[in-house]
Short mmCIF file of C-alpha atoms and ligand atoms in Angstrom, two decimals:
data_model
loop_
_atom_site.label_atom_id
_atom_site.label_comp_id
_atom_site.label_asym_id
_atom_site.label_seq_id
_atom_site.Cartn_x
_atom_site.Cartn_y
_atom_site.Cartn_z
CA MET A 1 -33.18 49.77 -17.07
CA ASP A 2 -35.55 52.49 -17.26
CA ASP A 3 -38.46 51.90 -14.39
CA ASP A 4 -40.88 54.59 -15.55
CA TRP A 5 -41.63 52.64 -18.81
CA LYS A 6 -45.13 52.48 -19.72
CA ARG A 7 -45.69 50.15 -22.44
CA LEU A 8 -43.95 47.19 -24.28
CA ARG A 9 -44.15 47.52 -27.44
CA VAL A 10 -43.32 44.51 -30.34
CA SER A 11 -43.25 45.88 -33.94
CA GLY A 12 -42.97 44.13 -37.61
CA LEU A 13 -41.80 40.79 -35.46
CA CYS A 14 -40.94 38.00 -37.95
CA LYS A 15 -38.95 34.64 -37.15
CA GLN A 16 -37.95 32.10 -39.35
CA PHE A 17 -35.54 29.34 -38.25
CA ALA A 18 -32.59 28.45 -39.95
CA ARG A 19 -33.87 26.37 -42.82
CA GLY A 20 -37.60 25.80 -41.70
CA SER A 21 -40.70 27.93 -42.63
CA VAL A 22 -41.55 31.13 -41.42
CA ILE A 23 -43.26 30.83 -38.12
CA LEU A 24 -44.54 34.42 -37.48
CA SER A 25 -44.87 37.19 -39.60
CA ASN A 26 -45.04 40.92 -38.76
CA ILE A 27 -46.36 40.53 -35.48
CA ASP A 28 -47.38 43.92 -33.80
CA LEU A 29 -48.43 43.65 -30.07
CA THR A 30 -48.49 46.26 -27.23
CA VAL A 31 -48.96 45.34 -23.89
CA ASP A 32 -49.60 48.52 -21.38
CA ARG A 33 -48.02 48.71 -17.97
CA GLY A 34 -50.12 46.73 -15.75
CA ALA A 35 -51.95 44.56 -18.37
CA PHE A 36 -52.71 41.24 -18.48
CA MET A 37 -52.15 40.26 -21.86
CA CYS A 38 -53.30 36.78 -23.00
CA ILE A 39 -51.76 35.67 -26.21
CA LEU A 40 -54.58 32.75 -27.42
CA GLY A 41 -53.75 30.77 -30.22
CA PRO A 42 -53.97 27.05 -31.57
CA SER A 43 -51.05 24.71 -30.63
CA GLY A 44 -48.14 24.98 -33.26
CA SER A 45 -49.16 28.73 -34.12
CA GLY A 46 -46.04 29.91 -32.51
CA LYS A 47 -47.01 31.32 -29.14
CA SER A 48 -43.86 29.69 -27.34
CA THR A 49 -41.77 31.38 -30.23
CA LEU A 50 -43.54 34.86 -29.83
CA VAL A 51 -42.28 34.67 -25.90
CA ASP A 52 -39.00 32.81 -26.08
CA LEU A 53 -38.37 36.63 -28.19
CA ILE A 54 -39.80 38.61 -26.08
CA ALA A 55 -37.67 36.81 -23.13
CA GLY A 56 -35.05 37.19 -25.51
CA PHE A 57 -33.92 33.21 -25.57
CA GLU A 58 -34.17 33.67 -29.39
CA GLN A 59 -33.50 36.38 -31.83
CA PRO A 60 -35.71 37.87 -34.17
CA THR A 61 -35.44 37.63 -38.19
CA GLY A 62 -36.93 41.04 -38.15
CA GLY A 63 -38.75 43.37 -36.20
CA THR A 64 -38.32 45.22 -32.61
CA ILE A 65 -39.27 44.27 -29.40
CA ALA A 66 -38.98 47.69 -26.94
CA PHE A 67 -40.05 48.92 -23.55
CA ASP A 68 -40.92 52.34 -24.83
CA ASP A 69 -38.05 53.18 -26.62
CA SER A 70 -35.04 51.16 -25.34
CA PRO A 71 -35.43 47.43 -27.37
CA VAL A 72 -34.94 44.62 -25.31
CA ARG A 73 -31.65 42.39 -25.76
CA GLY A 74 -31.12 38.76 -24.59
CA PRO A 75 -33.00 37.25 -21.57
CA GLY A 76 -33.04 39.30 -18.22
CA PRO A 77 -34.49 39.81 -14.96
CA ASP A 78 -36.83 42.63 -16.23
CA ARG A 79 -38.63 39.69 -18.09
CA VAL A 80 -39.23 36.53 -16.05
CA VAL A 81 -40.65 33.18 -17.82
CA ILE A 82 -42.37 30.64 -15.88
CA PHE A 83 -42.39 27.77 -17.97
CA GLN A 84 -45.38 25.18 -19.03
CA ASP A 85 -42.67 22.03 -17.94
CA ILE A 86 -42.94 21.72 -14.46
CA GLY A 87 -40.72 18.68 -13.91
CA ASN A 88 -37.75 20.67 -15.28
CA ALA A 89 -38.19 24.30 -14.54
CA LEU A 90 -37.28 24.14 -10.93
CA PHE A 91 -34.02 23.56 -9.60
CA PRO A 92 -34.08 20.11 -7.83
CA TRP A 93 -31.08 20.24 -5.88
CA LEU A 94 -32.36 23.35 -4.11
CA THR A 95 -35.21 23.51 -1.40
CA VAL A 96 -38.48 25.97 -2.17
CA GLN A 97 -36.71 28.83 -0.34
CA GLU A 98 -33.49 28.25 -2.01
CA ASN A 99 -35.38 28.16 -5.66
CA ALA A 100 -37.11 31.30 -4.54
CA GLU A 101 -33.98 33.16 -3.96
CA PHE A 102 -31.89 31.65 -6.70
CA GLY A 103 -32.02 35.05 -8.89
CA LEU A 104 -31.53 37.15 -6.00
CA ARG A 105 -27.79 36.43 -5.24
CA ASN A 106 -26.76 39.02 -8.11
CA PHE A 107 -28.80 41.84 -6.82
CA VAL A 108 -29.26 41.75 -3.07
CA ARG A 109 -25.66 41.32 -1.24
CA ASN A 110 -27.41 40.77 2.21
CA ARG A 111 -28.40 37.35 2.72
CA ARG A 112 -31.28 37.93 5.33
CA GLU A 113 -32.59 40.58 2.90
CA ARG A 114 -32.85 37.69 -0.01
CA ARG A 115 -34.43 35.32 2.47
CA THR A 116 -37.03 37.56 3.68
CA ARG A 117 -38.03 38.75 0.19
CA ALA A 118 -38.23 35.21 -1.02
CA LEU A 119 -40.00 34.54 1.90
CA GLU A 120 -42.70 37.31 1.27
CA ALA A 121 -42.68 35.83 -2.41
CA LEU A 122 -43.95 32.58 -1.16
CA GLU A 123 -46.20 33.94 1.17
CA LEU A 124 -48.21 35.93 -2.00
CA VAL A 125 -48.18 32.09 -3.64
CA GLY A 126 -49.20 30.30 -0.48
CA LEU A 127 -46.31 28.23 0.25
CA ASP A 128 -44.66 29.81 2.96
CA LYS A 129 -44.70 26.55 4.93
CA ASP A 130 -43.01 24.27 2.57
CA THR A 131 -39.82 26.43 2.41
CA HIS A 132 -37.66 23.35 3.56
CA LYS A 133 -39.16 20.85 0.98
CA PHE A 134 -37.60 19.99 -2.31
CA PRO A 135 -39.23 20.08 -5.78
CA SER A 136 -39.58 16.13 -5.73
CA GLU A 137 -41.59 16.59 -2.50
CA LEU A 138 -44.38 18.79 -4.60
CA SER A 139 -47.28 18.48 -6.66
CA GLY A 140 -47.38 20.08 -9.78
CA GLY A 141 -49.73 22.85 -8.95
CA MET A 142 -47.10 23.59 -5.90
CA LYS A 143 -44.34 23.39 -7.87
CA GLN A 144 -45.61 26.35 -10.45
CA ARG A 145 -46.42 28.29 -7.53
CA VAL A 146 -42.74 28.09 -6.61
CA GLN A 147 -41.82 29.21 -10.20
CA ILE A 148 -44.29 31.95 -9.73
CA ALA A 149 -42.57 33.09 -6.64
CA ARG A 150 -39.38 32.72 -7.98
CA GLY A 151 -40.30 35.18 -10.75
CA LEU A 152 -41.92 37.60 -8.70
CA VAL A 153 -38.97 37.85 -6.51
CA MET A 154 -36.88 39.57 -9.32
CA ASP A 155 -39.66 42.26 -9.60
CA PRO A 156 -39.71 41.85 -13.40
CA HIS A 157 -41.32 44.44 -15.51
CA VAL A 158 -43.30 41.59 -17.01
CA LEU A 159 -44.04 38.22 -16.33
CA ILE A 160 -44.08 35.86 -19.07
CA MET A 161 -46.11 32.69 -18.57
CA ASP A 162 -45.88 29.69 -21.34
CA GLU A 163 -48.99 27.83 -20.82
CA PRO A 164 -48.07 27.08 -17.30
CA PHE A 165 -51.20 25.29 -15.96
CA ALA A 166 -51.57 23.19 -19.27
CA ALA A 167 -50.13 20.29 -17.54
CA LEU A 168 -51.96 20.42 -14.64
CA ASP A 169 -55.31 18.51 -14.11
CA ALA A 170 -58.25 20.34 -14.81
CA ILE A 171 -59.41 21.21 -11.39
CA THR A 172 -55.86 22.34 -10.22
CA ARG A 173 -55.76 24.11 -13.21
CA ARG A 174 -58.98 26.32 -12.34
CA ARG A 175 -57.68 26.46 -8.78
CA MET A 176 -54.66 28.21 -10.02
CA GLN A 177 -56.42 30.45 -12.54
CA TYR A 178 -58.17 31.96 -9.95
CA GLU A 179 -55.13 32.23 -7.42
CA LEU A 180 -53.27 34.16 -10.22
CA LYS A 181 -56.23 36.12 -10.89
CA ASP A 182 -56.34 37.25 -7.21
CA LEU A 183 -52.35 37.56 -7.10
CA TRP A 184 -52.25 39.66 -10.19
CA GLN A 185 -54.73 42.28 -8.61
CA ARG A 186 -53.31 42.57 -5.73
CA THR A 187 -49.65 43.15 -7.31
CA HIS A 188 -50.85 44.80 -10.75
CA LYS A 189 -47.92 42.86 -12.04
CA THR A 190 -47.43 43.16 -16.13
CA VAL A 191 -48.13 39.57 -17.33
CA ILE A 192 -47.84 37.95 -20.57
CA PHE A 193 -49.72 34.67 -20.66
CA VAL A 194 -50.13 32.34 -23.57
CA THR A 195 -52.84 29.49 -23.65
CA HIS A 196 -54.52 27.78 -25.94
CA ASP A 197 -57.63 27.26 -23.86
CA ILE A 198 -59.98 30.20 -24.40
CA SER A 199 -61.65 30.26 -20.91
CA GLU A 200 -58.36 30.13 -19.18
CA ALA A 201 -57.69 33.47 -21.42
CA LEU A 202 -61.35 35.20 -20.79
CA ILE A 203 -60.89 34.40 -16.91
CA LEU A 204 -57.51 36.30 -16.39
CA ALA A 205 -57.25 38.40 -19.23
CA THR A 206 -57.57 42.45 -19.29
CA ASP A 207 -56.18 41.90 -23.16
CA VAL A 208 -56.53 38.76 -25.46
CA THR A 209 -54.71 38.98 -28.35
CA VAL A 210 -55.51 35.77 -30.85
CA LEU A 211 -53.06 34.28 -33.12
CA SER A 212 -53.90 32.54 -36.43
CA SER A 213 -52.90 28.81 -36.93
CA GLY A 214 -49.15 28.40 -38.31
CA PRO A 215 -47.06 28.37 -39.96
CA GLY A 216 -46.58 31.88 -40.52
CA ALA A 217 -48.77 33.23 -37.87
CA ARG A 218 -50.37 36.62 -37.58
CA ILE A 219 -52.69 38.24 -35.32
CA LEU A 220 -56.17 38.03 -36.03
CA ASP A 221 -57.48 40.10 -33.25
CA THR A 222 -56.54 41.96 -30.28
CA PHE A 223 -59.19 42.97 -28.14
CA ARG A 224 -60.42 43.73 -24.40
CA PRO A 225 -62.85 40.91 -23.09
CA GLY A 226 -64.69 44.05 -21.37
CA LEU A 227 -65.91 41.38 -18.67
CA PRO A 228 -66.46 42.49 -15.13
CA ASP A 229 -63.61 42.03 -12.59
CA GLU A 230 -65.07 38.78 -10.84
CA ARG A 231 -65.27 36.36 -14.23
CA ASP A 232 -67.56 33.79 -13.82
CA PRO A 233 -67.67 31.27 -16.97
CA ALA A 234 -71.35 30.80 -16.61
CA ASP A 235 -72.34 34.91 -16.98
CA PRO A 236 -74.00 35.14 -20.25
CA ALA A 237 -71.49 38.33 -21.23
CA PHE A 238 -68.76 35.14 -20.91
CA ILE A 239 -70.17 33.17 -22.69
CA ALA A 240 -70.76 35.65 -25.64
CA ALA A 241 -67.12 36.66 -25.27
CA TYR A 242 -66.17 32.88 -25.62
CA ARG A 243 -68.23 32.12 -28.77
CA ARG A 244 -66.74 35.31 -30.59
CA VAL A 245 -63.49 33.93 -29.88
CA GLU A 246 -64.40 30.55 -30.89
CA ALA A 247 -65.93 31.78 -33.89
CA LEU A 248 -62.57 33.74 -34.76
CA ILE A 249 -60.38 30.69 -33.93
CA GLY A 250 -62.58 28.21 -35.91
CA HIS A 251 -62.45 30.43 -39.04
CA VAL A 252 -59.03 30.79 -38.80
CA GLN A 253 -58.58 26.85 -38.62
CA ASP A 254 -60.94 26.72 -41.59
CA ALA A 255 -58.50 28.99 -43.38
CA GLY A 256 -55.61 27.10 -42.45
CA ASP A 257 -56.95 24.07 -43.49
CA ALA A 258 -57.63 25.39 -47.11
CA GLY A 259 -54.28 26.89 -47.19
CA ARG A 260 -52.69 23.51 -46.39
CA GLY A 261 -55.02 22.26 -49.06
CA GLU A 262 -54.05 24.65 -51.70
CA ALA A 263 -50.06 23.87 -50.87
CA ARG A 264 -50.31 19.98 -51.91
CA MET B 1 -36.30 2.54 6.02
CA PRO B 2 -32.94 2.80 4.26
CA GLY B 3 -30.94 0.62 7.12
CA HIS B 4 -33.82 -1.94 6.48
CA GLY B 5 -32.54 -2.23 3.04
CA ILE B 6 -29.28 -2.35 3.70
CA ARG B 7 -29.92 -4.98 6.37
CA ARG B 8 -31.80 -7.30 4.19
CA THR B 9 -29.07 -7.03 1.41
CA ALA B 10 -26.85 -7.82 4.11
CA VAL B 11 -28.57 -11.26 4.89
CA VAL B 12 -28.96 -11.99 1.65
CA ALA B 13 -25.34 -11.19 0.42
CA THR B 14 -24.17 -13.61 3.47
CA LEU B 15 -26.21 -16.34 2.73
CA SER B 16 -25.51 -16.60 -0.95
CA ILE B 17 -21.66 -16.46 0.18
CA LEU B 18 -22.08 -19.35 2.39
CA THR B 19 -24.01 -21.19 -0.16
CA GLY B 20 -21.22 -20.71 -2.41
CA LEU B 21 -18.65 -21.90 -0.05
CA ALA B 22 -20.44 -25.18 0.56
CA VAL B 23 -20.75 -25.77 -2.99
CA TRP B 24 -17.06 -25.04 -3.18
CA ALA B 25 -16.08 -27.38 -0.42
CA VAL B 26 -18.02 -30.04 -1.56
CA ALA B 27 -16.79 -30.23 -5.26
CA SER B 28 -12.99 -29.61 -4.16
CA GLY B 29 -11.55 -33.37 -4.11
CA THR B 30 -14.67 -34.74 -5.55
CA LEU B 31 -15.74 -33.08 -8.71
CA VAL B 32 -12.87 -31.41 -9.23
CA SER B 33 -8.82 -32.43 -7.96
CA GLU B 34 -7.68 -30.52 -5.06
CA VAL B 35 -4.87 -29.32 -7.45
CA GLN B 36 -6.95 -27.34 -9.79
CA LEU B 37 -9.27 -26.28 -7.04
CA PRO B 38 -8.20 -26.21 -3.29
CA HIS B 39 -10.10 -26.69 -0.64
CA PRO B 40 -11.40 -23.73 1.07
CA HIS B 41 -9.73 -24.75 4.36
CA ALA B 42 -6.13 -25.24 2.23
CA VAL B 43 -6.87 -21.56 0.92
CA TRP B 44 -7.85 -20.26 4.68
CA GLN B 45 -4.65 -21.63 5.83
CA GLU B 46 -3.01 -19.81 2.61
CA ALA B 47 -4.23 -16.64 3.17
CA VAL B 48 -3.16 -17.00 7.34
CA ALA B 49 0.06 -18.06 6.27
CA LYS B 50 0.87 -15.14 3.75
CA ALA B 51 -0.87 -12.68 6.32
CA GLU B 52 1.57 -13.47 8.68
CA SER B 53 4.63 -13.64 6.54
CA GLY B 54 3.36 -10.20 5.40
CA LEU B 55 3.36 -11.25 1.74
CA LEU B 56 -0.51 -10.86 1.21
CA TRP B 57 -1.01 -7.26 3.48
CA GLU B 58 2.08 -5.79 1.01
CA SER B 59 0.56 -6.96 -2.13
CA ILE B 60 -2.64 -5.69 -1.08
CA ARG B 61 -1.40 -2.02 -0.18
CA ILE B 62 0.80 -1.77 -3.40
CA SER B 63 -1.99 -2.70 -5.59
CA LEU B 64 -4.55 -0.25 -3.57
CA TRP B 65 -1.72 2.32 -3.98
CA ARG B 66 -2.16 1.83 -7.76
CA VAL B 67 -5.78 1.57 -7.70
CA GLY B 68 -6.02 4.45 -5.95
CA TRP B 69 -4.08 7.26 -7.70
CA GLY B 70 -5.01 5.64 -11.18
CA TRP B 71 -8.58 6.06 -10.18
CA ALA B 72 -8.28 9.41 -8.75
CA ILE B 73 -6.15 10.79 -11.40
CA GLY B 74 -8.59 9.15 -14.10
CA VAL B 75 -11.60 10.85 -12.16
CA VAL B 76 -9.85 14.29 -12.16
CA ALA B 77 -9.05 13.87 -16.00
CA GLY B 78 -12.70 12.66 -16.69
CA ILE B 79 -14.74 15.40 -14.84
CA ALA B 80 -12.27 17.67 -16.53
CA THR B 81 -12.82 16.29 -20.26
CA GLY B 82 -16.54 15.36 -19.87
CA LEU B 83 -17.28 19.17 -19.03
CA LEU B 84 -15.52 20.33 -21.75
CA LEU B 85 -16.33 17.97 -24.46
CA GLY B 86 -20.00 18.26 -23.20
CA GLU B 87 -19.83 22.22 -23.29
CA LEU B 88 -18.68 22.43 -26.77
CA ARG B 89 -22.01 22.25 -28.52
CA GLY B 90 -22.14 19.66 -31.23
CA VAL B 91 -18.49 18.16 -30.62
CA ASP B 92 -20.41 15.34 -28.19
CA ALA B 93 -21.98 13.70 -31.30
CA VAL B 94 -18.66 13.30 -32.93
CA VAL B 95 -17.03 12.53 -29.91
CA GLY B 96 -19.04 10.15 -28.04
CA PRO B 97 -18.97 7.40 -30.54
CA ILE B 98 -14.97 7.41 -29.99
CA PHE B 99 -15.49 7.48 -26.20
CA GLU B 100 -18.13 4.25 -26.51
CA PHE B 101 -15.56 2.39 -28.61
CA LEU B 102 -12.74 3.37 -26.29
CA LYS B 103 -14.70 1.72 -23.44
CA GLY B 104 -15.21 -1.22 -25.06
CA VAL B 105 -11.37 -1.35 -25.62
CA ALA B 106 -9.94 -4.28 -22.89
CA PRO B 107 -7.12 -2.49 -20.79
CA ILE B 108 -5.30 -5.07 -21.32
CA SER B 109 -4.69 -4.75 -24.82
CA LEU B 110 -3.20 -1.54 -24.01
CA VAL B 111 -0.14 -3.41 -21.40
CA PRO B 112 2.13 -3.88 -24.82
CA ILE B 113 1.79 -0.34 -25.96
CA MET B 114 2.17 1.12 -22.49
CA ILE B 115 5.51 -0.90 -22.10
CA LEU B 116 6.50 0.53 -25.23
CA TRP B 117 5.91 4.13 -24.59
CA PHE B 118 6.52 4.27 -20.80
CA GLY B 119 8.84 1.31 -19.95
CA ILE B 120 7.95 -1.07 -17.17
CA GLY B 121 8.08 1.10 -13.92
CA GLU B 122 4.93 2.44 -11.86
CA LEU B 123 4.21 5.11 -14.29
CA PRO B 124 2.26 2.62 -17.54
CA LYS B 125 0.61 0.67 -14.57
CA LEU B 126 -1.01 4.09 -12.98
CA LEU B 127 -1.60 5.25 -16.85
CA ILE B 128 -3.57 1.84 -17.57
CA ILE B 129 -5.56 2.43 -14.62
CA ALA B 130 -6.14 6.09 -14.78
CA TYR B 131 -6.99 6.06 -18.73
CA ILE B 132 -9.81 3.55 -18.29
CA THR B 133 -11.22 5.39 -15.37
CA TRP B 134 -10.91 8.68 -17.56
CA VAL B 135 -12.77 7.13 -20.28
CA VAL B 136 -15.43 6.07 -18.04
CA VAL B 137 -15.94 9.25 -15.95
CA THR B 138 -15.86 11.34 -19.14
CA VAL B 139 -18.71 9.48 -21.07
CA SER B 140 -20.81 9.72 -18.06
CA THR B 141 -19.81 13.55 -17.20
CA MET B 142 -20.47 14.30 -21.19
CA THR B 143 -23.87 12.77 -20.68
CA GLY B 144 -24.53 14.77 -17.51
CA VAL B 145 -23.90 18.12 -19.30
CA ARG B 146 -25.84 17.30 -22.37
CA GLU B 147 -28.76 16.19 -20.48
CA VAL B 148 -29.35 19.36 -18.52
CA PRO B 149 -33.28 20.08 -19.49
CA LYS B 150 -33.23 23.38 -21.40
CA VAL B 151 -35.81 25.30 -19.85
CA ARG B 152 -33.64 24.93 -16.36
CA LEU B 153 -30.81 26.96 -18.49
CA ARG B 154 -33.21 29.26 -19.56
CA ALA B 155 -34.52 29.71 -16.12
CA ALA B 156 -31.30 30.71 -14.98
CA ARG B 157 -30.78 33.23 -17.66
CA CYS B 158 -33.51 35.05 -17.22
CA LEU B 159 -33.14 35.40 -13.65
CA GLY B 160 -30.28 37.13 -14.50
CA LEU B 161 -27.37 34.28 -14.46
CA SER B 162 -24.19 35.12 -16.84
CA GLN B 163 -22.96 32.04 -18.91
CA LEU B 164 -20.45 31.65 -16.77
CA GLN B 165 -22.65 31.73 -13.78
CA VAL B 166 -24.86 29.31 -15.29
CA PHE B 167 -22.08 26.95 -15.87
CA TYR B 168 -21.16 26.64 -12.04
CA ARG B 169 -24.61 27.43 -10.82
CA ILE B 170 -26.64 25.13 -13.00
CA ILE B 171 -24.46 22.71 -14.93
CA LEU B 172 -22.16 21.42 -12.26
CA PRO B 173 -25.07 21.09 -9.77
CA SER B 174 -27.39 19.32 -12.51
CA THR B 175 -24.46 17.07 -13.65
CA ALA B 176 -23.29 16.33 -10.52
CA SER B 177 -25.15 12.87 -10.34
CA TYR B 178 -23.86 11.69 -13.63
CA VAL B 179 -20.50 12.19 -12.44
CA LEU B 180 -21.04 10.27 -8.93
CA LEU B 181 -22.37 7.20 -11.06
CA GLY B 182 -19.35 7.56 -13.19
CA MET B 183 -17.09 7.52 -10.43
CA ARG B 184 -18.69 4.63 -9.18
CA ASN B 185 -18.49 2.68 -12.72
CA GLY B 186 -15.05 3.82 -12.78
CA ILE B 187 -14.31 1.72 -9.52
CA GLY B 188 -14.55 -1.54 -11.41
CA PHE B 189 -12.80 -0.84 -14.62
CA ALA B 190 -10.09 0.49 -12.44
CA TYR B 191 -9.87 -3.12 -11.02
CA ILE B 192 -10.11 -4.63 -14.04
CA ALA B 193 -7.26 -2.44 -15.38
CA LEU B 194 -5.52 -3.23 -12.14
CA VAL B 195 -4.83 -6.62 -12.78
CA SER B 196 -3.92 -6.06 -16.55
CA ALA B 197 -1.61 -3.19 -15.31
CA GLU B 198 0.06 -5.88 -12.60
CA PHE B 199 0.85 -8.41 -15.74
CA ILE B 200 3.37 -5.35 -16.51
CA ALA B 201 7.28 -6.95 -15.59
CA VAL B 202 7.94 -9.20 -12.35
CA ASP B 203 6.77 -6.99 -9.41
CA LYS B 204 4.47 -7.01 -6.53
CA GLY B 205 0.87 -6.81 -6.17
CA ILE B 206 -2.16 -9.01 -6.06
CA GLY B 207 -2.49 -9.44 -9.80
CA PHE B 208 1.28 -10.47 -9.59
CA LEU B 209 0.80 -12.65 -6.82
CA ILE B 210 -1.89 -14.52 -8.67
CA MET B 211 0.08 -14.60 -11.95
CA ASP B 212 3.01 -15.88 -10.22
CA SER B 213 1.29 -18.58 -8.07
CA ARG B 214 -0.01 -19.81 -11.49
CA LEU B 215 3.78 -20.42 -12.53
CA ASN B 216 4.52 -21.87 -9.49
CA LEU B 217 1.20 -24.32 -9.25
CA GLN B 218 0.64 -22.76 -5.65
CA THR B 219 -3.22 -22.85 -6.24
CA PRO B 220 -4.22 -22.20 -2.80
CA LEU B 221 -2.30 -18.80 -3.07
CA MET B 222 -3.83 -18.05 -6.64
CA VAL B 223 -7.67 -18.57 -4.97
CA VAL B 224 -6.31 -16.27 -2.00
CA GLY B 225 -5.06 -13.46 -4.73
CA ILE B 226 -8.36 -13.63 -6.17
CA ILE B 227 -10.66 -13.66 -3.45
CA SER B 228 -8.92 -10.79 -2.15
CA LEU B 229 -9.11 -8.79 -5.38
CA GLY B 230 -13.18 -9.51 -5.41
CA LEU B 231 -13.01 -8.66 -1.72
CA LEU B 232 -11.06 -4.98 -2.76
CA GLY B 233 -13.17 -4.56 -5.67
CA SER B 234 -16.41 -4.89 -3.92
CA GLY B 235 -15.31 -3.34 -0.76
CA SER B 236 -14.25 -0.31 -2.54
CA GLN B 237 -17.62 0.22 -4.20
CA LEU B 238 -19.31 -0.34 -0.99
CA LEU B 239 -16.76 2.30 0.62
CA TYR B 240 -17.58 4.73 -2.01
CA ASP B 241 -21.54 4.05 -1.54
CA ALA B 242 -21.35 4.62 2.10
CA ILE B 243 -19.24 7.78 1.59
CA THR B 244 -21.53 9.10 -0.87
CA LEU B 245 -25.07 8.44 0.29
CA GLN B 246 -23.77 10.02 4.10
CA THR B 247 -22.55 12.79 2.74
CA PRO B 248 -25.67 15.23 3.16
CA TRP B 249 -24.91 17.66 0.31
CA LEU B 250 -24.24 15.02 -2.03
CA SER B 251 -28.11 13.66 -1.52
CA ARG B 252 -29.45 17.08 -3.10
CA PHE B 253 -27.97 16.05 -6.28
CA ARG B 254 -29.56 12.71 -6.45
CA ARG B 255 -32.95 14.63 -6.76
CA GLN B 256 -34.45 14.47 -10.04
N1 LIG C 17 -35.89 25.74 -32.55
C1 LIG C 17 -37.38 25.38 -33.56
N2 LIG C 17 -36.69 25.11 -34.94
C2 LIG C 17 -37.36 25.36 -35.76
N3 LIG C 17 -38.63 25.26 -35.67
C3 LIG C 17 -39.09 25.26 -34.37
C4 LIG C 17 -38.24 25.45 -33.61
N4 LIG C 17 -38.94 25.82 -32.39
C5 LIG C 17 -40.23 25.82 -32.65
N5 LIG C 17 -40.10 25.47 -34.24
C6 LIG C 17 -41.45 25.50 -35.14
O1 LIG C 17 -42.44 26.64 -34.69
C7 LIG C 17 -43.82 26.28 -34.70
C8 LIG C 17 -44.84 26.85 -33.54
O2 LIG C 17 -43.87 26.24 -32.11
P1 LIG C 17 -44.50 27.03 -31.21
O3 LIG C 17 -44.07 28.26 -30.92
O4 LIG C 17 -43.89 26.36 -29.91
O5 LIG C 17 -46.02 26.90 -31.17
P2 LIG C 17 -47.08 26.84 -29.88
O6 LIG C 17 -46.21 27.31 -28.96
O7 LIG C 17 -48.05 27.96 -30.39
O8 LIG C 17 -47.63 25.88 -29.70
C9 LIG C 17 -44.10 24.73 -34.59
O9 LIG C 17 -44.37 24.48 -36.33
C10 LIG C 17 -42.53 24.34 -34.44
O10 LIG C 17 -42.28 23.08 -35.15
MG1 LIG C 18 -46.12 26.23 -26.54
#
């Protein structure tokens, strides 16, 4: 894989499941290297379907996904996914340390190096004191930190996060958002982050893509929020951006309802 | 903490056994004639006599040999079949009900056909025990494979594992707890099958001892056989639990 890539480009992407309706139609998306791209959309709009295609878990019905000019095929360690399903994404028979090391076995021969690399990643997410615990002994937030460490260890081109904090309580969720923001500022890893939460997107993103409600979701808008590095939900600029997105999504939902009305 | 639980279980078990013995001792000779239900003391004397003559040990030895080998063969075959069927996507929907049906077929009903196919030697006896264990372990293993969460498989794939690596680094450890449970249930089924198997032809073994003593109206010996069977069955399960619980690397797979 080319390590000098500049952007991940999704063009004309369509997805229709066998004998199902069209979920995504003609999606174009460009993620620059180092960007924090939030994909924002209502539930059921096809956000997970979109990232499953990018991750290579599903094959598109049409269109392409490529790092510059080299198309992606199937899942691989250049696009590691952090899943929403807190209870099932980790390997419960392995300790925190072993979970974090898991993917390195195929790529790093030296056992001690695997250990140090995993420990570095665990330090980044603040879990270097819990390396011998099993996932069943961790809180939801800690489990998601292990997932993030397990992904970071692979040094992927893109870290794909599909609503990673959606199942956490509100306080933990907010803390995780700021921690992730801090992590991103330190590592400048390219992130594709899926959410249905407007403030979450505005706290984290350098780029926001808004999906219309499904079925047959398309991209409504892609924009840079143009907010300062330190995001504050009480900041007037933040509130203004929030309103703008809300209006956009509200408009979409009305249109979706109208569409469904016609179909009946 | 676990030690405390085990101690309490032991106390409760001892009490319930003593109560059972007391009821039995009172009932024998009063509510029921001693021919139909011999007194515990008579049974004890019979057990001592047969232990001294060696007949009891010889019967236990041969029965344990059959159960042990039959179960082991069934376990190995069941794990292999369960993994294979679980991995073949879509097959489990068809095969699952068939195995549930087979699980319901009492081993004893297979005795005549086993005699027909394999004669009256050791082979049909082992096969009946192996067969039922195989069914139980297959179902359990197959369920385990089917229940591996999709995100766990996906997580492994994007961490760079090949399909084959996913099988032995994700599917095997994810399925282990189901296999262990199937093996444990298999023990009970294996003992049920043992008695059926020992109805095949005149021979030795605890099952044979029970049947033979009925023909000779030696009820104390019959009760000795029944109790030995119960002790062996529950003893085997206790041993299995002790081994699996005390093996540190196995306890990992119980965590979910
Ligand atoms: N494997 C699948 N087969 C058929 N339909 C699917 C499949 N996966 C998702 N869908 C449908 O696609 C739509 C979008 O789902 P999803 O991508 O999960 O949305 P989101 O993540 O935005 O909530 C939903 O209507 C869902 O029912
Ligand atoms: Mg989703």
